[in-house]
Amino acid sequence: MDARTSDTVTVEAGPGRPRPGRSSSLSWKLLLLTVLFVMLSEVVIYVPSISNFRIAWLSDRLTIADAASIVLESADRGEVPRQIQDDLLSAVGAIAIAIRNGSTSRLIASVDMPPDVDVTADLRSMNPVRDIIDAFDTLAASDKRIMRVIGTSRAGPIIEILIDDAALRAAML
C-alpha cells in the first residue's frame, strides 16, 4: 500500500442504497423513543389519577350530605323550612338527599320534583376497572346528566344523593 492512500472506504449513495437522513439517525430514534415513553408514562399516571379524583369528589359530596342529613334529622319532628332545605342542598351541591336504613328509605331533602336518574355511582363497592370506565364516561358525556351516588354514612345507614354531574365534569377537567 502506498503511504498516500488511506484505509477508509467511502460509500456513496446509489440507486439501490438510500441516503442516510435525519429519520434514520440514532439521535432521531432516541428522541422518538423518549417522546413515546413520556407519553406512555403520562397515560399510566393520568388514568388512575382521574378515576381516584372522581371517587374522592363523590365521597366528599356524600360526607357533606351526611352532615346535612344529621342537621335535618335532628331538627324537631316538624317540617324543616323550605329555605333551610334549599340552603343545605345548595351547600351539598345535591338535588336530593335520602337515607336508606334496611328496607326503609326516607327522603331528607329534595327539590320540588327530583328528575329521573341517568347514571348511578355506588361507592360501597369499588372496582378499579369499572371506576376508570365510569371516570371516562363522565368526561365524555356532553349532555346534562343526573347522577345517583350511593354510599355508607358514618352512622351506618346508606345515604343517597342526586347530583348534576356537570360540576363533577368541570372539576375533572
GROMACS .gro file of N, CA and C in nm:
model
  519
    1MET      N    1   0.082  -0.117   0.000
    1MET     CA    2   0.000   0.000   0.000
    1MET      C    3   0.086   0.124   0.000
    2ASP      N    4   0.038   0.218  -0.060
    2ASP     CA    5   0.107   0.346  -0.074
    2ASP      C    6   0.083   0.429   0.052
    3ALA      N    7   0.175   0.512   0.090
    3ALA     CA    8   0.161   0.595   0.210
    3ALA      C    9   0.056   0.702   0.190
    4ARG      N   10   0.027   0.733   0.065
    4ARG     CA   11  -0.071   0.838   0.040
    4ARG      C   12  -0.215   0.788   0.040
    5THR      N   13  -0.239   0.665   0.032
    5THR     CA   14  -0.375   0.612   0.032
    5THR      C   15  -0.421   0.588   0.175
    6SER      N   16  -0.546   0.604   0.196
    6SER     CA   17  -0.600   0.582   0.331
    6SER      C   18  -0.676   0.451   0.336
    7ASP      N   19  -0.700   0.406   0.458
    7ASP     CA   20  -0.771   0.280   0.477
    7ASP      C   21  -0.923   0.299   0.486
    8THR      N   22  -0.972   0.420   0.477
    8THR     CA   23  -1.115   0.444   0.488
    8THR      C   24  -1.183   0.421   0.355
    9VAL      N   25  -1.301   0.369   0.365
    9VAL     CA   26  -1.379   0.341   0.246
    9VAL      C   27  -1.500   0.432   0.248
   10THR      N   28  -1.526   0.500   0.146
   10THR     CA   29  -1.644   0.585   0.138
   10THR      C   30  -1.749   0.515   0.055
   11VAL      N   31  -1.870   0.520   0.106
   11VAL     CA   32  -1.981   0.458   0.036
   11VAL      C   33  -2.069   0.571  -0.013
   12GLU      N   34  -2.090   0.573  -0.139
   12GLU     CA   35  -2.174   0.676  -0.196
   12GLU      C   36  -2.314   0.621  -0.217
   13ALA      N   37  -2.410   0.709  -0.201
   13ALA     CA   38  -2.548   0.669  -0.221
   13ALA      C   39  -2.572   0.644  -0.368
   14GLY      N   40  -2.631   0.533  -0.394
   14GLY     CA   41  -2.663   0.497  -0.531
   14GLY      C   42  -2.811   0.471  -0.543
   15PRO      N   43  -2.853   0.421  -0.656
   15PRO     CA   44  -2.995   0.398  -0.674
   15PRO      C   45  -3.050   0.290  -0.581
   16GLY      N   46  -2.972   0.193  -0.538
   16GLY     CA   47  -3.021   0.086  -0.452
   16GLY      C   48  -3.002   0.115  -0.304
   17ARG      N   49  -2.929   0.218  -0.270
   17ARG     CA   50  -2.897   0.246  -0.130
   17ARG      C   51  -2.948   0.387  -0.097
   18PRO      N   52  -3.042   0.398   0.002
   18PRO     CA   53  -3.092   0.532   0.036
   18PRO      C   54  -2.986   0.613   0.108
   19ARG      N   55  -2.995   0.738   0.090
   19ARG     CA   56  -2.901   0.829   0.154
   19ARG      C   57  -2.939   0.843   0.301
   20PRO      N   58  -2.841   0.829   0.391
   20PRO     CA   59  -2.874   0.842   0.533
   20PRO      C   60  -2.930   0.981   0.561
   21GLY      N   61  -3.043   0.984   0.632
   21GLY     CA   62  -3.106   1.112   0.660
   21GLY      C   63  -3.135   1.128   0.807
   22ARG      N   64  -3.212   1.228   0.836
   22ARG     CA   65  -3.243   1.260   0.974
   22ARG      C   66  -3.327   1.152   1.041
   23SER      N   67  -3.419   1.092   0.967
   23SER     CA   68  -3.510   0.994   1.027
   23SER      C   69  -3.442   0.862   1.061
   24SER      N   70  -3.327   0.836   1.008
   24SER     CA   71  -3.260   0.710   1.040
   24SER      C   72  -3.142   0.728   1.134
   25SER      N   73  -3.119   0.851   1.179
   25SER     CA   74  -3.006   0.872   1.270
   25SER      C   75  -3.041   0.824   1.410
   26LEU      N   76  -2.939   0.792   1.485
   26LEU     CA   77  -2.957   0.741   1.621
   26LEU      C   78  -3.021   0.845   1.713
   27SER      N   79  -2.980   0.970   1.699
   27SER     CA   80  -3.037   1.074   1.786
   27SER      C   81  -3.186   1.094   1.758
   28TRP      N   82  -3.227   1.084   1.633
   28TRP     CA   83  -3.369   1.096   1.599
   28TRP      C   84  -3.449   0.980   1.658
   29LYS      N   85  -3.397   0.859   1.649
   29LYS     CA   86  -3.465   0.743   1.707
   29LYS      C   87  -3.474   0.755   1.858
   30LEU      N   88  -3.368   0.804   1.921
   30LEU     CA   89  -3.368   0.823   2.066
   30LEU      C   90  -3.471   0.927   2.107
   31LEU      N   91  -3.480   1.036   2.033
   31LEU     CA   92  -3.580   1.139   2.061
   31LEU      C   93  -3.721   1.083   2.047
   32LEU      N   94  -3.745   1.008   1.943
   32LEU     CA   95  -3.876   0.948   1.920
   32LEU      C   96  -3.913   0.852   2.033
   33LEU      N   97  -3.821   0.767   2.074
   33LEU     CA   98  -3.846   0.674   2.184
   33LEU      C   99  -3.871   0.748   2.315
   34THR      N  100  -3.797   0.855   2.339
   34THR     CA  101  -3.816   0.934   2.461
   34THR      C  102  -3.956   0.994   2.464
   35VAL      N  103  -3.999   1.052   2.353
   35VAL     CA  104  -4.133   1.111   2.345
   35VAL      C  105  -4.239   1.003   2.367
   36LEU      N  106  -4.223   0.887   2.305
   36LEU     CA  107  -4.321   0.780   2.322
   36LEU      C  108  -4.330   0.733   2.467
   37PHE      N  109  -4.215   0.715   2.533
   37PHE     CA  110  -4.218   0.669   2.671
   37PHE      C  111  -4.272   0.775   2.767
   38VAL      N  112  -4.246   0.901   2.741
   38VAL     CA  113  -4.303   1.008   2.824
   38VAL      C  114  -4.454   1.010   2.809
   39MET      N  115  -4.504   0.998   2.686
   39MET     CA  116  -4.649   0.996   2.664
   39MET      C  117  -4.713   0.873   2.728
   40LEU      N  118  -4.648   0.760   2.717
   40LEU     CA  119  -4.700   0.638   2.779
   40LEU      C  120  -4.704   0.651   2.931
   41SER      N  121  -4.601   0.708   2.990
   41SER     CA  122  -4.600   0.724   3.136
   41SER      C  123  -4.706   0.824   3.180
   42GLU      N  124  -4.733   0.927   3.100
   42GLU     CA  125  -4.840   1.021   3.135
   42GLU      C  126  -4.975   0.952   3.135
   43VAL      N  127  -4.999   0.865   3.040
   43VAL     CA  128  -5.125   0.791   3.036
   43VAL      C  129  -5.136   0.698   3.157
   44VAL      N  130  -5.027   0.630   3.189
   44VAL     CA  131  -5.026   0.536   3.302
   44VAL      C  132  -5.052   0.611   3.433
   45ILE      N  133  -5.008   0.734   3.444
   45ILE     CA  134  -5.031   0.814   3.565
   45ILE      C  135  -5.169   0.878   3.563
   46TYR      N  136  -5.212   0.931   3.449
   46TYR     CA  137  -5.337   1.007   3.440
   46TYR      C  138  -5.461   0.921   3.461
   47VAL      N  139  -5.463   0.805   3.402
   47VAL     CA  140  -5.584   0.722   3.406
   47VAL      C  141  -5.626   0.687   3.549
   48PRO      N  142  -5.539   0.632   3.634
   48PRO     CA  143  -5.583   0.606   3.771
   48PRO      C  144  -5.607   0.734   3.851
   49SER      N  145  -5.534   0.840   3.819
   49SER     CA  146  -5.550   0.966   3.893
   49SER      C  147  -5.688   1.026   3.871
   50ILE      N  148  -5.735   1.026   3.748
   50ILE     CA  149  -5.866   1.085   3.719
   50ILE      C  150  -5.977   1.000   3.782
   51SER      N  151  -5.958   0.870   3.785
   51SER     CA  152  -6.055   0.781   3.850
   51SER      C  153  -6.058   0.806   4.000
   52ASN      N  154  -5.940   0.818   4.060
   52ASN     CA  155  -5.931   0.844   4.203
   52ASN      C  156  -5.990   0.981   4.238
   53PHE      N  157  -5.967   1.081   4.153
   53PHE     CA  158  -6.023   1.213   4.177
   53PHE      C  159  -6.176   1.208   4.177
   54ARG      N  160  -6.233   1.136   4.082
   54ARG     CA  161  -6.379   1.124   4.073
   54ARG      C  162  -6.436   1.060   4.200
   55ILE      N  163  -6.373   0.953   4.246
   55ILE     CA  164  -6.421   0.885   4.367
   55ILE      C  165  -6.409   0.976   4.489
   56ALA      N  166  -6.297   1.047   4.501
   56ALA     CA  167  -6.278   1.138   4.614
   56ALA      C  168  -6.379   1.252   4.610
   57TRP      N  169  -6.407   1.305   4.492
   57TRP     CA  170  -6.502   1.415   4.478
   57TRP      C  171  -6.642   1.369   4.518
   58LEU      N  172  -6.682   1.252   4.471
   58LEU     CA  173  -6.814   1.199   4.506
   58LEU      C  174  -6.821   1.164   4.655
   59SER      N  175  -6.713   1.112   4.712
   59SER     CA  176  -6.710   1.080   4.856
   59SER      C  177  -6.723   1.207   4.939
   60ASP      N  178  -6.659   1.315   4.894
   60ASP     CA  179  -6.673   1.442   4.965
   60ASP      C  180  -6.817   1.489   4.965
   61ARG      N  181  -6.885   1.475   4.852
   61ARG     CA  182  -7.027   1.515   4.845
   61ARG      C  183  -7.111   1.430   4.939
   62LEU      N  184  -7.081   1.301   4.947
   62LEU     CA  185  -7.156   1.214   5.039
   62LEU      C  186  -7.130   1.253   5.184
   63THR      N  187  -7.007   1.288   5.218
   63THR     CA  188  -6.975   1.329   5.355
   63THR      C  189  -7.049   1.456   5.392
   64ILE      N  190  -7.052   1.552   5.301
   64ILE     CA  191  -7.125   1.677   5.326
   64ILE      C  192  -7.274   1.649   5.338
   65ALA      N  193  -7.326   1.560   5.252
   65ALA     CA  194  -7.468   1.524   5.259
   65ALA      C  195  -7.499   1.452   5.389
   66ASP      N  196  -7.406   1.372   5.437
   66ASP     CA  197  -7.425   1.302   5.564
   66ASP      C  198  -7.438   1.403   5.677
   67ALA      N  199  -7.352   1.504   5.678
   67ALA     CA  200  -7.360   1.608   5.781
   67ALA      C  201  -7.491   1.686   5.769
   68ALA      N  202  -7.532   1.716   5.646
   68ALA     CA  203  -7.658   1.787   5.626
   68ALA      C  204  -7.776   1.702   5.671
   69SER      N  205  -7.770   1.572   5.650
   69SER     CA  206  -7.881   1.485   5.692
   69SER      C  207  -7.890   1.479   5.844
   70ILE      N  208  -7.776   1.486   5.912
   70ILE     CA  209  -7.779   1.489   6.060
   70ILE      C  210  -7.848   1.615   6.107
   71VAL      N  211  -7.817   1.727   6.043
   71VAL     CA  212  -7.882   1.854   6.080
   71VAL      C  213  -8.031   1.846   6.055
   72LEU      N  214  -8.070   1.794   5.940
   72LEU     CA  215  -8.212   1.788   5.906
   72LEU      C  216  -8.288   1.689   5.994
   73GLU      N  217  -8.226   1.577   6.027
   73GLU     CA  218  -8.293   1.478   6.111
   73GLU      C  219  -8.300   1.521   6.257
   74SER      N  220  -8.201   1.600   6.302
   74SER     CA  221  -8.201   1.641   6.442
   74SER      C  222  -8.296   1.757   6.469
   75ALA      N  223  -8.345   1.819   6.364
   75ALA     CA  224  -8.444   1.925   6.382
   75ALA      C  225  -8.570   1.863   6.443
   76ASP      N  226  -8.650   1.947   6.498
   76ASP     CA  227  -8.775   1.897   6.555
   76ASP      C  228  -8.848   1.813   6.451
   77ARG      N  229  -8.930   1.723   6.500
   77ARG     CA  230  -9.001   1.634   6.409
   77ARG      C  231  -9.096   1.708   6.316
   78GLY      N  232  -9.113   1.836   6.339
   78GLY     CA  233  -9.195   1.917   6.249
   78GLY      C  234  -9.124   1.936   6.116
   79GLU      N  235  -9.187   1.999   6.026
   79GLU     CA  236  -9.133   2.023   5.892
   79GLU      C  237  -9.018   2.123   5.898
   80VAL      N  238  -8.909   2.089   5.832
   80VAL     CA  239  -8.795   2.181   5.821
   80VAL      C  240  -8.832   2.285   5.715
   81PRO      N  241  -8.810   2.413   5.744
   81PRO     CA  242  -8.847   2.516   5.646
   81PRO      C  243  -8.780   2.493   5.510
   82ARG      N  244  -8.854   2.525   5.408
   82ARG     CA  245  -8.808   2.502   5.271
   82ARG      C  246  -8.676   2.575   5.243
   83GLN      N  247  -8.661   2.696   5.296
   83GLN     CA  248  -8.540   2.774   5.273
   83GLN      C  249  -8.416   2.704   5.331
   84ILE      N  250  -8.430   2.643   5.447
   84ILE     CA  251  -8.318   2.570   5.508
   84ILE      C  252  -8.283   2.447   5.424
   85GLN      N  253  -8.384   2.377   5.377
   85GLN     CA  254  -8.358   2.261   5.289
   85GLN      C  255  -8.284   2.304   5.163
   86ASP      N  256  -8.330   2.413   5.102
   86ASP     CA  257  -8.265   2.462   4.980
   86ASP      C  258  -8.121   2.504   5.006
   87ASP      N  259  -8.097   2.570   5.120
   87ASP     CA  260  -7.961   2.612   5.155
   87ASP      C  261  -7.870   2.491   5.175
   88LEU      N  262  -7.920   2.389   5.243
   88LEU     CA  263  -7.840   2.268   5.265
   88LEU      C  264  -7.815   2.193   5.134
   89LEU      N  265  -7.916   2.184   5.050
   89LEU     CA  266  -7.897   2.119   4.920
   89LEU      C  267  -7.795   2.195   4.835
   90SER      N  268  -7.801   2.327   4.842
   90SER     CA  269  -7.705   2.408   4.768
   90SER      C  270  -7.563   2.389   4.822
   91ALA      N  271  -7.549   2.381   4.954
   91ALA     CA  272  -7.417   2.360   5.015
   91ALA      C  273  -7.359   2.224   4.976
   92VAL      N  274  -7.445   2.125   4.967
   92VAL     CA  275  -7.400   1.990   4.928
   92VAL      C  276  -7.375   1.983   4.778
   93GLY      N  277  -7.449   2.063   4.702
   93GLY     CA  278  -7.443   2.053   4.557
   93GLY      C  279  -7.532   1.941   4.507
   94ALA      N  280  -7.638   1.912   4.584
   94ALA     CA  281  -7.725   1.800   4.552
   94ALA      C  282  -7.864   1.848   4.513
   95ILE      N  283  -7.936   1.760   4.447
   95ILE     CA  284  -8.075   1.784   4.412
   95ILE      C  285  -8.166   1.719   4.516
   96ALA      N  286  -8.120   1.607   4.573
   96ALA     CA  287  -8.196   1.536   4.675
   96ALA      C  288  -8.101   1.458   4.764
   97ILE      N  289  -8.143   1.440   4.890
   97ILE     CA  290  -8.068   1.360   4.987
   97ILE      C  291  -8.166   1.261   5.048
   98ALA      N  292  -8.129   1.133   5.050
   98ALA     CA  293  -8.214   1.029   5.109
   98ALA      C  294  -8.129   0.938   5.197
   99ILE      N  295  -8.194   0.883   5.300
   99ILE     CA  296  -8.130   0.788   5.390
   99ILE      C  297  -8.205   0.656   5.375
  100ARG      N  298  -8.130   0.547   5.359
  100ARG     CA  299  -8.192   0.415   5.350
  100ARG      C  300  -8.141   0.331   5.466
  101ASN      N  301  -8.231   0.284   5.548
  101ASN     CA  302  -8.196   0.202   5.663
  101ASN      C  303  -8.273   0.071   5.651
  102GLY      N  304  -8.203  -0.034   5.611
  102GLY     CA  305  -8.272  -0.162   5.588
  102GLY      C  306  -8.357  -0.151   5.464
  103SER      N  307  -8.485  -0.179   5.480
  103SER     CA  308  -8.576  -0.171   5.366
  103SER      C  309  -8.650  -0.038   5.360
  104THR      N  310  -8.625   0.048   5.458
  104THR     CA  311  -8.694   0.177   5.465
  104THR      C  312  -8.606   0.286   5.404
  105SER      N  313  -8.663   0.363   5.315
  105SER     CA  314  -8.592   0.475   5.254
  105SER      C  315  -8.667   0.603   5.288
  106ARG      N  316  -8.591   0.704   5.331
  106ARG     CA  317  -8.654   0.829   5.373
  106ARG      C  318  -8.588   0.945   5.300
  107LEU      N  319  -8.669   1.025   5.233
  107LEU     CA  320  -8.620   1.143   5.163
  107LEU      C  321  -8.603   1.255   5.266
  108ILE      N  322  -8.478   1.300   5.284
  108ILE     CA  323  -8.447   1.401   5.385
  108ILE      C  324  -8.471   1.541   5.331
  109ALA      N  325  -8.420   1.568   5.212
  109ALA     CA  326  -8.437   1.699   5.148
  109ALA      C  327  -8.438   1.679   4.998
  110SER      N  328  -8.515   1.763   4.930
  110SER     CA  329  -8.525   1.749   4.786
  110SER      C  330  -8.580   1.876   4.725
  111VAL      N  331  -8.551   1.895   4.597
  111VAL     CA  332  -8.619   1.999   4.523
  111VAL      C  333  -8.764   1.953   4.508
  112ASP      N  334  -8.848   2.037   4.455
  112ASP     CA  335  -8.990   2.002   4.447
  112ASP      C  336  -9.015   1.866   4.384
  113MET      N  337  -8.962   1.845   4.266
  113MET     CA  338  -8.979   1.716   4.198
  113MET      C  339  -8.843   1.672   4.144
  114PRO      N  340  -8.778   1.574   4.208
  114PRO     CA  341  -8.646   1.532   4.160
  114PRO      C  342  -8.655   1.473   4.019
  115PRO      N  343  -8.557   1.502   3.935
  115PRO     CA  344  -8.559   1.449   3.799
  115PRO      C  345  -8.523   1.300   3.797
  116ASP      N  346  -8.543   1.239   3.682
  116ASP     CA  347  -8.508   1.098   3.664
  116ASP      C  348  -8.356   1.081   3.668
  117VAL      N  349  -8.313   0.966   3.719
  117VAL     CA  350  -8.170   0.936   3.731
  117VAL      C  351  -8.119   0.880   3.599
  118ASP      N  352  -8.006   0.934   3.552
  118ASP     CA  353  -7.945   0.887   3.428
  118ASP      C  354  -7.834   0.785   3.453
  119VAL      N  355  -7.758   0.801   3.560
  119VAL     CA  356  -7.644   0.714   3.589
  119VAL      C  357  -7.630   0.700   3.740
  120THR      N  358  -7.584   0.583   3.785
  120THR     CA  359  -7.568   0.556   3.928
  120THR      C  360  -7.422   0.525   3.958
  121ALA      N  361  -7.374   0.583   4.068
  121ALA     CA  362  -7.238   0.555   4.117
  121ALA      C  363  -7.251   0.499   4.257
  122ASP      N  364  -7.214   0.373   4.274
  122ASP     CA  365  -7.222   0.307   4.404
  122ASP      C  366  -7.081   0.302   4.463
  123LEU      N  367  -7.057   0.382   4.566
  123LEU     CA  368  -6.924   0.389   4.627
  123LEU      C  369  -6.904   0.285   4.736
  124ARG      N  370  -7.003   0.199   4.758
  124ARG     CA  371  -6.987   0.093   4.858
  124ARG      C  372  -6.900  -0.020   4.807
  125SER      N  373  -6.901  -0.043   4.678
  125SER     CA  374  -6.817  -0.149   4.620
  125SER      C  375  -6.729  -0.086   4.513
  126MET      N  376  -6.600  -0.108   4.527
  126MET     CA  377  -6.504  -0.046   4.436
  126MET      C  378  -6.448  -0.152   4.340
  127ASN      N  379  -6.439  -0.116   4.215
  127ASN     CA  380  -6.380  -0.199   4.112
  127ASN      C  381  -6.293  -0.107   4.027
  128PRO      N  382  -6.160  -0.121   4.033
  128PRO     CA  383  -6.072  -0.026   3.964
  128PRO      C  384  -6.101  -0.010   3.815
  129VAL      N  385  -6.127  -0.118   3.746
  129VAL     CA  386  -6.153  -0.109   3.602
  129VAL      C  387  -6.285  -0.036   3.578
  130ARG      N  388  -6.387  -0.070   3.655
  130ARG     CA  389  -6.517  -0.004   3.641
  130ARG      C  390  -6.507   0.144   3.676
  131ASP      N  391  -6.428   0.176   3.779
  131ASP     CA  392  -6.410   0.316   3.819
  131ASP      C  393  -6.343   0.397   3.708
  132ILE      N  394  -6.246   0.338   3.640
  132ILE     CA  395  -6.179   0.407   3.529
  132ILE      C  396  -6.276   0.429   3.414
  133ILE      N  397  -6.355   0.328   3.383
  133ILE     CA  398  -6.455   0.340   3.276
  133ILE      C  399  -6.557   0.448   3.311
  134ASP      N  400  -6.603   0.449   3.436
  134ASP     CA  401  -6.700   0.549   3.480
  134ASP      C  402  -6.642   0.690   3.474
  135ALA      N  403  -6.514   0.704   3.508
  135ALA     CA  404  -6.450   0.835   3.504
  135ALA      C  405  -6.446   0.888   3.360
  136PHE      N  406  -6.409   0.803   3.267
  136PHE     CA  407  -6.406   0.848   3.128
  136PHE      C  408  -6.546   0.866   3.071
  137ASP      N  409  -6.643   0.790   3.121
  137ASP     CA  410  -6.782   0.811   3.082
  137ASP      C  411  -6.829   0.949   3.126
  138THR      N  412  -6.791   0.988   3.247
  138THR     CA  413  -6.828   1.121   3.296
  138THR      C  414  -6.761   1.229   3.212
  139LEU      N  415  -6.635   1.210   3.179
  139LEU     CA  416  -6.564   1.310   3.097
  139LEU      C  417  -6.622   1.320   2.956
  140ALA      N  418  -6.664   1.207   2.900
  140ALA     CA  419  -6.711   1.205   2.762
  140ALA      C  420  -6.856   1.250   2.747
  141ALA      N  421  -6.931   1.252   2.855
  141ALA     CA  422  -7.072   1.289   2.847
  141ALA      C  423  -7.083   1.437   2.809
  142SER      N  424  -7.160   1.464   2.708
  142SER     CA  425  -7.174   1.602   2.663
  142SER      C  426  -7.303   1.667   2.714
  143ASP      N  427  -7.399   1.586   2.750
  143ASP     CA  428  -7.525   1.641   2.796
  143ASP      C  429  -7.532   1.642   2.949
  144LYS      N  430  -7.630   1.713   2.999
  144LYS     CA  431  -7.651   1.722   3.144
  144LYS      C  432  -7.714   1.591   3.192
  145ARG      N  433  -7.648   1.528   3.289
  145ARG     CA  434  -7.699   1.401   3.342
  145ARG      C  435  -7.720   1.413   3.492
  146ILE      N  436  -7.818   1.341   3.541
  146ILE     CA  437  -7.843   1.333   3.684
  146ILE      C  438  -7.780   1.204   3.735
  147MET      N  439  -7.694   1.217   3.836
  147MET     CA  440  -7.622   1.102   3.890
  147MET      C  441  -7.672   1.072   4.031
  148ARG      N  442  -7.700   0.946   4.055
  148ARG     CA  443  -7.734   0.900   4.190
  148ARG      C  444  -7.608   0.840   4.250
  149VAL      N  445  -7.567   0.895   4.364
  149VAL     CA  446  -7.446   0.850   4.432
  149VAL      C  447  -7.489   0.780   4.560
  150ILE      N  448  -7.442   0.657   4.579
  150ILE     CA  449  -7.479   0.576   4.695
  150ILE      C  450  -7.353   0.547   4.775
  151GLY      N  451  -7.364   0.564   4.907
  151GLY     CA  452  -7.252   0.534   4.995
  151GLY      C  453  -7.301   0.508   5.135
  152THR      N  454  -7.208   0.471   5.222
  152THR     CA  455  -7.241   0.444   5.361
  152THR      C  456  -7.212   0.566   5.445
  153SER      N  457  -7.305   0.602   5.532
  153SER     CA  458  -7.284   0.717   5.619
  153SER      C  459  -7.207   0.674   5.744
  154ARG      N  460  -7.162   0.771   5.820
  154ARG     CA  461  -7.087   0.740   5.942
  154ARG      C  462  -7.174   0.669   6.045
  155ALA      N  463  -7.301   0.700   6.046
  155ALA     CA  464  -7.392   0.639   6.144
  155ALA      C  465  -7.430   0.496   6.106
  156GLY      N  466  -7.404   0.456   5.984
  156GLY     CA  467  -7.432   0.318   5.946
  156GLY      C  468  -7.529   0.302   5.831
  157PRO      N  469  -7.637   0.381   5.826
  157PRO     CA  470  -7.730   0.360   5.714
  157PRO      C  471  -7.669   0.405   5.581
  158ILE      N  472  -7.737   0.371   5.477
  158ILE     CA  473  -7.692   0.407   5.343
  158ILE      C  474  -7.745   0.546   5.310
  159ILE      N  475  -7.659   0.628   5.254
  159ILE     CA  476  -7.701   0.762   5.213
  159ILE      C  477  -7.696   0.770   5.061
  160GLU      N  478  -7.795   0.835   5.004
  160GLU     CA  479  -7.804   0.853   4.860
  160GLU      C  480  -7.823   1.001   4.830
  161ILE      N  481  -7.755   1.048   4.728
  161ILE     CA  482  -7.776   1.185   4.683
  161ILE      C  483  -7.795   1.185   4.532
  162LEU      N  484  -7.868   1.282   4.485
  162LEU     CA  485  -7.882   1.307   4.341
  162LEU      C  486  -7.806   1.435   4.311
  163ILE      N  487  -7.716   1.429   4.214
  163ILE     CA  488  -7.640   1.548   4.174
  163ILE      C  489  -7.642   1.562   4.023
  164ASP      N  490  -7.616   1.683   3.979
  164ASP     CA  491  -7.594   1.709   3.837
  164ASP      C  492  -7.446   1.684   3.812
  165ASP      N  493  -7.412   1.596   3.718
  165ASP     CA  494  -7.271   1.560   3.701
  165ASP      C  495  -7.190   1.664   3.625
  166ALA      N  496  -7.251   1.776   3.588
  166ALA     CA  497  -7.176   1.882   3.520
  166ALA      C  498  -7.070   1.941   3.612
  167ALA      N  499  -7.099   1.955   3.741
  167ALA     CA  500  -7.000   2.008   3.835
  167ALA      C  501  -6.883   1.911   3.849
  168LEU      N  502  -6.910   1.782   3.852
  168LEU     CA  503  -6.804   1.682   3.858
  168LEU      C  504  -6.719   1.686   3.731
  169ARG      N  505  -6.783   1.694   3.617
  169ARG     CA  506  -6.711   1.700   3.490
  169ARG      C  507  -6.621   1.824   3.485
  170ALA      N  508  -6.673   1.938   3.530
  170ALA     CA  509  -6.593   2.061   3.531
  170ALA      C  510  -6.474   2.048   3.625
  171ALA      N  511  -6.493   1.983   3.739
  171ALA     CA  512  -6.383   1.965   3.834
  171ALA      C  513  -6.278   1.868   3.779
  172MET      N  514  -6.321   1.769   3.701
  172MET     CA  515  -6.228   1.672   3.645
  172MET      C  516  -6.144   1.732   3.532
  173LEU      N  517  -6.199   1.831   3.465
  173LEU     CA  518  -6.124   1.893   3.355
  173LEU      C  519  -6.031   1.995   3.413
   0.00000   0.00000   0.00000
